[in-house]
C-alpha atoms as a printed R data frame, in Angstrom:
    type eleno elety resid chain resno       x       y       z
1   ATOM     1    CA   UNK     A     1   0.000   0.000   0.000
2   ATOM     2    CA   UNK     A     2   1.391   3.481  -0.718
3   ATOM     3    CA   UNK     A     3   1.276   6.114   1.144
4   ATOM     4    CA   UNK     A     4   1.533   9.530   0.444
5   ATOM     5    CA   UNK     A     5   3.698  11.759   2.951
6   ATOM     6    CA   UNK     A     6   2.086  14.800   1.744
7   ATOM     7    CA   UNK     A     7  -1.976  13.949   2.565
8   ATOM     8    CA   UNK     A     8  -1.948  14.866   6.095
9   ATOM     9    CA   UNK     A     9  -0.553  18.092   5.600
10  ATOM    10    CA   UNK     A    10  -3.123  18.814   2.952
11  ATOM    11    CA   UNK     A    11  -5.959  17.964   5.427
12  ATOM    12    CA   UNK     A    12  -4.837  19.991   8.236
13  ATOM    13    CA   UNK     A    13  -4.405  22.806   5.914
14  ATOM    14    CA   UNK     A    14  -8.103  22.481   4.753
15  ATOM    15    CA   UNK     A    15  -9.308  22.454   8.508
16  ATOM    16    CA   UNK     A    16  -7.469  25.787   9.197
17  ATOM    17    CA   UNK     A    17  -9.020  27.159   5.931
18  ATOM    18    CA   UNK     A    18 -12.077  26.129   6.656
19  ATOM    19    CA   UNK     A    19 -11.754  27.398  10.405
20  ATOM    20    CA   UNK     A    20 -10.369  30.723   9.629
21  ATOM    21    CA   UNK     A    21 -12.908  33.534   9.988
22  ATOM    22    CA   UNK     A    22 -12.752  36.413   7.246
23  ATOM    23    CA   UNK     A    23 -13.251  40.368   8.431
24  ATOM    24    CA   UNK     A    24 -16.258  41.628   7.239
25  ATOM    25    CA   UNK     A    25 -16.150  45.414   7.067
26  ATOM    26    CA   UNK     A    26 -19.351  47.308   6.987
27  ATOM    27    CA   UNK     A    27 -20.705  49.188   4.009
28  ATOM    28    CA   UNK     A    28 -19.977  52.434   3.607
29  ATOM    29    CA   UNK     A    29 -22.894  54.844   4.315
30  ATOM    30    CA   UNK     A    30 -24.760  56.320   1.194
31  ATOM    31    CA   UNK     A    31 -23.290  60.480   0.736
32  ATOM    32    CA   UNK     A    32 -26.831  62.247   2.063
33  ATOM    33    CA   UNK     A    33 -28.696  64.098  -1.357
34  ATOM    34    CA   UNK     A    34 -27.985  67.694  -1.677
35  ATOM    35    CA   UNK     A    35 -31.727  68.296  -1.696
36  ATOM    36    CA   UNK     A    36 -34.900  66.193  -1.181
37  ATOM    37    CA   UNK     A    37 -38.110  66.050  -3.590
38  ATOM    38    CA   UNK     A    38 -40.500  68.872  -2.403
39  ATOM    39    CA   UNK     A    39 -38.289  70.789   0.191
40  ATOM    40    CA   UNK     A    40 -38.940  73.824  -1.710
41  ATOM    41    CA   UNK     A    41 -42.438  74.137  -0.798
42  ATOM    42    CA   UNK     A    42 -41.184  73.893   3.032
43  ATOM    43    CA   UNK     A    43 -40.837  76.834   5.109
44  ATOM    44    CA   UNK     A    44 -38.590  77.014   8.208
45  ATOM    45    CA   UNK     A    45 -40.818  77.661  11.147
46  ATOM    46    CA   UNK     A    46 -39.369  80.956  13.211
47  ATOM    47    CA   UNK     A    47 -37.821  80.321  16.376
48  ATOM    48    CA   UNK     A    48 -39.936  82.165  18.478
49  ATOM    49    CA   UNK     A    49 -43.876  82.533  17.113
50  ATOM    50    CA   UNK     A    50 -45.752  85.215  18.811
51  ATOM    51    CA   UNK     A    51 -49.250  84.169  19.816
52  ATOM    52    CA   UNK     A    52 -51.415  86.861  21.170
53  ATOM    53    CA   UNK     A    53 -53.006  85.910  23.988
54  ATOM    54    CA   UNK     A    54 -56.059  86.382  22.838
55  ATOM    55    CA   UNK     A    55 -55.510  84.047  20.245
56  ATOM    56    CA   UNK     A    56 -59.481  83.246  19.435
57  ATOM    57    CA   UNK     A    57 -59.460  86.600  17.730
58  ATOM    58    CA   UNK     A    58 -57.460  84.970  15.253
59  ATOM    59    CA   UNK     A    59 -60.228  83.421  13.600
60  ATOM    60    CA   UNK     A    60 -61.737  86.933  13.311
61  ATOM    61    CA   UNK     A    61 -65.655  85.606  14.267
62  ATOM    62    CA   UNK     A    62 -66.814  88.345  16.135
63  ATOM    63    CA   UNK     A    63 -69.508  86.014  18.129
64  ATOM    64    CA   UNK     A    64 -67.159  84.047  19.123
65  ATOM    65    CA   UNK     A    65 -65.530  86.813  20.586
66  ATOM    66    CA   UNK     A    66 -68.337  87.888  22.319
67  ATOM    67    CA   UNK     A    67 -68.321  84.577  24.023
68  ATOM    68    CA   UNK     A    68 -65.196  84.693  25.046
69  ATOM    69    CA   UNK     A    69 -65.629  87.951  26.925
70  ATOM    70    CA   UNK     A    70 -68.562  86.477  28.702
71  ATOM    71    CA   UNK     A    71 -66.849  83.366  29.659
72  ATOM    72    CA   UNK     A    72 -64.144  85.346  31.725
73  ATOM    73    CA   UNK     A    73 -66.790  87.579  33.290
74  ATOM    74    CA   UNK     A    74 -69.656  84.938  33.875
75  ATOM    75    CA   UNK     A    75 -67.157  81.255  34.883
76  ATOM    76    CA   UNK     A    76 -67.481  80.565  38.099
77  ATOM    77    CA   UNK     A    77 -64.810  78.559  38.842
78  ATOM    78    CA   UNK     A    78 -62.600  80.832  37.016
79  ATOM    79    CA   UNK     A    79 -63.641  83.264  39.437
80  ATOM    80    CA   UNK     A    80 -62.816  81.088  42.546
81  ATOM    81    CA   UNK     A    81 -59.177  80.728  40.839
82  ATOM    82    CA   UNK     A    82 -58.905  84.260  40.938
83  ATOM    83    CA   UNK     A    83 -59.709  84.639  44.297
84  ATOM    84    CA   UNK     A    84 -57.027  81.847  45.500
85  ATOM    85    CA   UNK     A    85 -54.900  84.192  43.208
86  ATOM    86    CA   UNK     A    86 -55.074  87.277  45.043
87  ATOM    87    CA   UNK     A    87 -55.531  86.006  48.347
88  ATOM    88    CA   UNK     A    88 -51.950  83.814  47.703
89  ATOM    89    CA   UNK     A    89 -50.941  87.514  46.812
90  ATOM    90    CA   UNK     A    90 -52.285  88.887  50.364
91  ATOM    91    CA   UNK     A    91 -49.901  86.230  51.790
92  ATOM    92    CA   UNK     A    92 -47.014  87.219  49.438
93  ATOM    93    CA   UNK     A    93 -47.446  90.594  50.488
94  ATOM    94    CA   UNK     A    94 -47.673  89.754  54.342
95  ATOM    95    CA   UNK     A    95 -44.459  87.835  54.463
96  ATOM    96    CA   UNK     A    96 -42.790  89.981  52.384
97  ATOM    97    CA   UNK     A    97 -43.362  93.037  55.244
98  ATOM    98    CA   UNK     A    98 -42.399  90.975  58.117
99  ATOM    99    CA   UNK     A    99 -39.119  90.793  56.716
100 ATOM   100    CA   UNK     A   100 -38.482  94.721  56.893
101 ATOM   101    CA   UNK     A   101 -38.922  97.122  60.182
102 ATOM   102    CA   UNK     A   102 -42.057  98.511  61.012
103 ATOM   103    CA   UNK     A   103 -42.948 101.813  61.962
104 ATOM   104    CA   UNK     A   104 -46.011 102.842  63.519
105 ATOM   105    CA   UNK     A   105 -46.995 106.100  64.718
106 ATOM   106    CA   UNK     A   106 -49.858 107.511  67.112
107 ATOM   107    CA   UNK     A   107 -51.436 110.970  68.089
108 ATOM   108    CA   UNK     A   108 -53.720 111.624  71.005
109 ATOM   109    CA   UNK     A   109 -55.484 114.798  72.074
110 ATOM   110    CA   UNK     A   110 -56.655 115.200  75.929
111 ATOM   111    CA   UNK     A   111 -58.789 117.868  77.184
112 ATOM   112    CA   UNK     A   112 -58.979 118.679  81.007
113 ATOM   113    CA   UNK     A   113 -60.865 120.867  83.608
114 ATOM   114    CA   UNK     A   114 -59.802 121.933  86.797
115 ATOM   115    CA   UNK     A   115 -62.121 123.099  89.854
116 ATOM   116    CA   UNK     A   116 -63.548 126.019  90.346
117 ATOM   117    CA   UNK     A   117 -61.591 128.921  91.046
118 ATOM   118    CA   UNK     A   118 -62.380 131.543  93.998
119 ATOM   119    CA   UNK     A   119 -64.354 133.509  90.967
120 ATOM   120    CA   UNK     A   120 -66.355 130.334  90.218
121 ATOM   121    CA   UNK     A   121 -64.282 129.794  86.704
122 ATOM   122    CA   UNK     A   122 -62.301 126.321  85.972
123 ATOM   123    CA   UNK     A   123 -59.709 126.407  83.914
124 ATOM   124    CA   UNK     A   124 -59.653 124.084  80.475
125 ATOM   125    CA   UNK     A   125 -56.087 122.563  79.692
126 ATOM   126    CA   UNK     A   126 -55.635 120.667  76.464
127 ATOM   127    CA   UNK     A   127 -52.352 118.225  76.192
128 ATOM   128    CA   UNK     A   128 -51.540 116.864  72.610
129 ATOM   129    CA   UNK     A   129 -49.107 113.828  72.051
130 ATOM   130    CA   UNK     A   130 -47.196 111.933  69.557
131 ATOM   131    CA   UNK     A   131 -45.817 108.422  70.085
132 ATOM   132    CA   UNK     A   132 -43.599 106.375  67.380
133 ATOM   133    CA   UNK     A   133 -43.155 102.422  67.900
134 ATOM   134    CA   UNK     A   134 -40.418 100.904  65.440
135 ATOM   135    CA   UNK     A   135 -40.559  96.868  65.060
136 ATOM   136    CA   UNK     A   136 -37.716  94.469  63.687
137 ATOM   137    CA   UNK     A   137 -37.774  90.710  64.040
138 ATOM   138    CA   UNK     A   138 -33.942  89.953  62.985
139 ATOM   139    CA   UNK     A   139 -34.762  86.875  60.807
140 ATOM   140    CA   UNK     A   140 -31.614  84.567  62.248
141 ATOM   141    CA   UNK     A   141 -32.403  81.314  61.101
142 ATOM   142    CA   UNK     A   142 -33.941  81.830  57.847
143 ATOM   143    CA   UNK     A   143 -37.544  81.793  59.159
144 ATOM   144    CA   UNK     A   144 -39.062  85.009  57.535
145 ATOM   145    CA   UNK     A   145 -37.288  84.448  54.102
146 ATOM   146    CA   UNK     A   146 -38.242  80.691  54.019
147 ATOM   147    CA   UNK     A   147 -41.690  81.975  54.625
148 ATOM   148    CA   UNK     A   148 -41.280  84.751  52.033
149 ATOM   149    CA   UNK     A   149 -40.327  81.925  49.342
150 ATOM   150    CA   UNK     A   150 -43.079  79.817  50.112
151 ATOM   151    CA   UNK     A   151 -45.260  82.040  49.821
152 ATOM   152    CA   UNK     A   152 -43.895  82.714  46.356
153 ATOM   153    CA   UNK     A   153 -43.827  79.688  44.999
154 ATOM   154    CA   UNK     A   154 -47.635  79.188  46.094
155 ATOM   155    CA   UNK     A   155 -48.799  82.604  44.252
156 ATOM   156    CA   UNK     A   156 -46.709  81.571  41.397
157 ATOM   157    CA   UNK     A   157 -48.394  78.033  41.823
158 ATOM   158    CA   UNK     A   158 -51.865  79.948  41.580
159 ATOM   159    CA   UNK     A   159 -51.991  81.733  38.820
160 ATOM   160    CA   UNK     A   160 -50.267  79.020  36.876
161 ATOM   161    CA   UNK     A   161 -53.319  77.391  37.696
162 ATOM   162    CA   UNK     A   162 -55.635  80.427  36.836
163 ATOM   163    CA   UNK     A   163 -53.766  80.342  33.231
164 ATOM   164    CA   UNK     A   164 -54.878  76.835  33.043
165 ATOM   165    CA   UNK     A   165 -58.144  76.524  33.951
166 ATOM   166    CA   UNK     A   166 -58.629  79.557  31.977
167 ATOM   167    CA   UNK     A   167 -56.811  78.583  28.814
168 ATOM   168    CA   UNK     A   168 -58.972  75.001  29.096
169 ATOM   169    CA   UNK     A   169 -62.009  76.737  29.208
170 ATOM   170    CA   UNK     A   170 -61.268  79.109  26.384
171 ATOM   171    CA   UNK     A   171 -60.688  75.946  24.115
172 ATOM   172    CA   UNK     A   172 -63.532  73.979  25.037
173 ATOM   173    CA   UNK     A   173 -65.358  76.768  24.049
174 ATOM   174    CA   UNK     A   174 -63.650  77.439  21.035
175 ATOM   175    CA   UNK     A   175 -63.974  73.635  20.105
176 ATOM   176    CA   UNK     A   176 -67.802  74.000  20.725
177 ATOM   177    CA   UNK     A   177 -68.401  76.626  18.668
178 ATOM   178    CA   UNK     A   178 -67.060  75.641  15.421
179 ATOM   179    CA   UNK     A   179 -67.943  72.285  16.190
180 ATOM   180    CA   UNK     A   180 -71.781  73.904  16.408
181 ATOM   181    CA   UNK     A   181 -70.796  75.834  12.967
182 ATOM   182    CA   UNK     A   182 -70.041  72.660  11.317
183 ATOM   183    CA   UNK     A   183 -72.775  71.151  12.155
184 ATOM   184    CA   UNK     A   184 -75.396  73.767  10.879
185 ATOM   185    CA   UNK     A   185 -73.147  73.960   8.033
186 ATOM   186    CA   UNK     A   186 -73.802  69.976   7.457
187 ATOM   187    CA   UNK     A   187 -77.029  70.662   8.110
188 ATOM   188    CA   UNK     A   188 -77.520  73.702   5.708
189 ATOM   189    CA   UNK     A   189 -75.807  71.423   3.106
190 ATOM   190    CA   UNK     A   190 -78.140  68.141   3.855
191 ATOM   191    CA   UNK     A   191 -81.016  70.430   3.608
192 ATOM   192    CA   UNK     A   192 -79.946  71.474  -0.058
193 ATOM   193    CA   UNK     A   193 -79.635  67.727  -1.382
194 ATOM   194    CA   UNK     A   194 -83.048  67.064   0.257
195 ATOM   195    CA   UNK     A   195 -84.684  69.734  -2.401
196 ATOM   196    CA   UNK     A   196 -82.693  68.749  -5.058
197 ATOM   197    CA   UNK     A   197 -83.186  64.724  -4.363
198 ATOM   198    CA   UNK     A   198 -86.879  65.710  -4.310
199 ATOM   199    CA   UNK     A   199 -86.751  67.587  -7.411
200 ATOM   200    CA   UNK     A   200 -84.889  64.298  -8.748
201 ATOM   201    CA   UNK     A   201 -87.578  62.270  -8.031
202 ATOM   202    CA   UNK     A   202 -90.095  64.824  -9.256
203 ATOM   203    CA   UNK     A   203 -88.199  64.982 -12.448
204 ATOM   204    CA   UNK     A   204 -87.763  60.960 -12.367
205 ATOM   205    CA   UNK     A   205 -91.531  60.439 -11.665
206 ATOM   206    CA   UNK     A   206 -92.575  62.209 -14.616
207 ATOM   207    CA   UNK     A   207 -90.598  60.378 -17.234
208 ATOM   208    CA   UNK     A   208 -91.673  57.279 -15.843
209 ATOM   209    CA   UNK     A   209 -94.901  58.774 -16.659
210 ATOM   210    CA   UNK     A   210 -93.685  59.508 -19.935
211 ATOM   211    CA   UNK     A   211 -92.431  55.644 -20.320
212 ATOM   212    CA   UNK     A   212 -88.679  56.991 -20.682
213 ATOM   213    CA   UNK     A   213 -87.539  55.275 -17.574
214 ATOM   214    CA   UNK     A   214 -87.916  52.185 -15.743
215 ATOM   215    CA   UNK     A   215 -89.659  52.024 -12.653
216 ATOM   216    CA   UNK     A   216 -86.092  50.873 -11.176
217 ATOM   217    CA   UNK     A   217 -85.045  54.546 -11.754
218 ATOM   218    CA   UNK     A   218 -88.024  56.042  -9.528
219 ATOM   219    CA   UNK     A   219 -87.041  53.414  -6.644
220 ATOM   220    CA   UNK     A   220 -83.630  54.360  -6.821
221 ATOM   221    CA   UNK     A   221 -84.454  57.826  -6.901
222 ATOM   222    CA   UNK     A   222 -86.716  57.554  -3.774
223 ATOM   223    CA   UNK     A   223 -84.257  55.649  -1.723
224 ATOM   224    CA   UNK     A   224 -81.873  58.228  -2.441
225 ATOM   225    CA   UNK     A   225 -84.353  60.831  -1.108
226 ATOM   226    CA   UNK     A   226 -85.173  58.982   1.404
227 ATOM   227    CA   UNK     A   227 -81.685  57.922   2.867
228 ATOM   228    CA   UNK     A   228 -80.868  61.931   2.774
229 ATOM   229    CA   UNK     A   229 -83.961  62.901   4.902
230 ATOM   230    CA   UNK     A   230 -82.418  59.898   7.273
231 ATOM   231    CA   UNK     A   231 -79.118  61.475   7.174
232 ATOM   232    CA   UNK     A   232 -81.356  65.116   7.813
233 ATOM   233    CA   UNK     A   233 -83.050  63.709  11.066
234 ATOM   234    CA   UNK     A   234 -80.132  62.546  12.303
């Protein structure tokens, strides 16, 4: 039997081919287009839009501004907002004072009569006086101007609020509104293609008459009229 010296180094080198693991680099990434398909009808948005904050009179529909006017006036809990608003300003106030001296002053006027004299006069005396009182709590630990920023952050906290509840309310009414003009515009538009689906079958009934249609035209015609008055009621 021959044997050839070479075979097992031929096998071994298969194995370690067959082993070996080749580097895969990853594609390189596509060069971005210059410009894309439709940017010119894009417009860059401004940094900083100004919205008035009336912004309802935007839509320049004088009833709804109207409405908005007596929504601020007539909301009750809008007004209860505003009262935690200036009442958290009361407080503001308050601690803000009793950080600085006070100063109070009083005046007084007495009047007084003494007996009678040998003559049978008295004599009136009148004795006017001014007193000053000045105040100063020396605020060592922080009390007064802890107190001074909570009460800040709670009348900040409150008319945060007040913005809320009153920007919430001005677009629910909003909302309502045009979704009450949409509706009577449906409406307006239903009420149209009732006439003129009645006219259609008017129109349709007569050249049945006639023998130009079939009577499969006036049923269709009626359903139509018919599924619009449905549409109407609804």
């Amino acid at each position: 039997m021959t044997r050839h010296p070479f075979l097992p180094l031929a096998l071994s080198s298969l194995l370690l081919a067959g082993c070996a693991v080749t580097a895969q680099r990853p594609p390189a990434e596509p060069p971005p287009p210059a410009t894309f398909q439709g940017s010119a009808d894009w417009q860059r948005v401004p940094a900083q839009v100004s919205v008035p904050e009336a912004w309802w009179t935007m839509f320049q529909d004088p009833v709804l501004d109207r409405l908005q006017a007596e929504l601020v006036v007539g909301n009750q809990n809008l007004a209860v907002a505003l009262a935690q608003v200036r009442s958290a300003r009361a407080v503001l106030t308050a601690s803000q004072s009793a950080v600085f001296p006070t100063l109070s002053l009083g005046a007084g006027s007495t009047r007084a009569a003494t007996a009678e004299n040998n003559n049978g006069q008295r004599n009136l005396s009148t004795s006017n006086s001014l007193t000053a009182n000045a105040a100063w709590e020396v605020d060592l630990w922080g009390r007064l101007a802890e107190g001074v920023k909570a009460a800040g952050a709670s009348y900040q906290a409150s008319e945060a609020d007040l913005a809320a509840l009153r920007l919430s309310a001005q677009a629910t009414l909003t909302q309502s509104y045009f979704s009450l003009r949409t509706a009577e515009a449906q409406q307006a538009v239903l009420e149209r293609t009732v006439a003129a689906s009645e006219r259609t079958l008017s129109l349709t009934e007569a050249r049945y008459a006639a023998g130009v249609v079939s009577q499969s035209d006036v049923l269709q015609a009626r359903t139509q009229l018919r599924s619009v008055q449905a549409q109407l009621s609804d």
